[in-house]
Amino acid sequence: MKFDTKCVRAAGGPDPTTGSIIAPIYQSATFVLPEVGKNLGFDYTRSSNPTRQRLEEQMAAIEGLKYGSAYASGMSAVDSMMKIFEAGDHIVSSDDVYGGVSRLFNTILTKFGLEFTYVNSSNPGEVEAAIRPNTKMVWIETPTNPLLKVTDVKAVGDIAHAAGCLFGVDSTFATPYHLKPGEYGADIVMHSTTKYLSGHNLIIGGMLLTDNEELSEKFKYMQKSAGAVPSPFDCFLIMEGLKTLHLRMARHSENAMKIAEYLEAHAKVEKVTYPGLASHPRHEVAKAQMKGGYSGMISFELVGGIAAGTKLMNSVELCALAESLGAVETMITHPATMTHAEVPQDERDARGLTDGLVRLSVGIEDVEDILADLDQAFAGI
Ligand SMILES: Cc1ncc(COP(=O)(O)O)c(C=O)c1O
């Protein structure tokens, strides 16, 4: 099956018992055993559930990998993945990871003896230089949240593997529509399914994908042992969202390209970062590894910094001032006070995450309406 067909059909069906074209929601905590020592494939939903299993198979097919494990949030997917490591293990991570991920690494996982080094993974040499004898994984995000830094997945994956490390990619921003990190050697692909994959601001969810059976077993063991699993109903909503992933991503990207060009030409905008713009420092890398566009995330800074940015964010009417991203509605965010507020100021400064940075998650509305909204908001500053 081609990618678009997989999005629509990989959830399987029709249901063999009723013919229902939509996968049933098995909203059940437990499953009755026919006799002692036998079950019908399921016993307790923390360990596995038919609806969750169907979502995991659908997502694995779309990502082009063998195994998927669904979690209750993107964060719990990252947390469950990190628990495959042991005290004393070292991880090299992209410096501009989502604020919640660096908070988990720095304030929680370090308490259990994991060590982290942050590098600008857009420069593969920095990754190589940070690897130590106890490094067990290289972890990247591409494009990153919120600075949209792009990493050459193949180059960094090769460095990780040459050093005998696992290579993991948070591919939330790119989605398998634009990028399949597994094709470039990633051992683990992680998504916050809260974002583009479910796509409708309905659920919080996460997913780990791999071709490696041993890793998959560990991820399943973590579902069962730590229990950070999504409800069957949330799995159902993600499955339905995935069916239009290809259509939504095409529109997110098309709209974002037009808005990035508009912002770049705007006299009140100081700087625009979008991987699809030739001005992006790693545009050529993005062009080579992303297919069908560059997703829907843009970050920009206004002339007049934080004051102008605040005014703009308070003046938009169609764009929603909200924390999340990757849904059908256009959302505007102020990373310094919202998504990345808990990243310490000195770290934000070092990363170039300025107080004036505005993040736009371009939705799938008519682009003319989004542009008109930005126009009226700009007029007031
Ligand atoms: C790139 C990235 N990774 C992980 C997460 C965490 O996902 P969740 O909010 O579903 O826990 C987010 C959330 O914004 C994100 O943007």
CSV table of C-alpha atoms in Angstrom, one decimal, residues 37 84 105 126 132 143 145 168 179 186 207 209 248 265 299 325 334 363:
chain,number,residue,atom,x,y,z
A,37,GLY,CA,-4.4,-20.7,32.0
A,84,ILE,CA,15.6,1.0,29.4
A,105,PHE,CA,15.8,14.7,31.8
A,126,GLU,CA,29.2,18.4,18.1
A,132,ARG,CA,31.7,9.2,25.9
A,143,PRO,CA,12.7,20.0,13.4
A,145,ASN,CA,10.5,22.8,19.2
A,168,GLY,CA,16.3,7.9,18.8
A,179,LEU,CA,10.0,12.2,7.3
A,186,ALA,CA,16.8,5.6,13.6
A,207,MET,CA,4.0,6.5,20.7
A,209,LEU,CA,8.1,2.8,17.2
A,248,ARG,CA,-3.9,17.5,6.8
A,265,ALA,CA,8.6,40.0,3.7
A,299,SER,CA,8.8,30.6,14.7
A,325,LEU,CA,0.5,22.6,18.2
A,334,HIS,CA,4.8,32.4,23.4
A,363,GLY,CA,-3.7,25.1,10.8
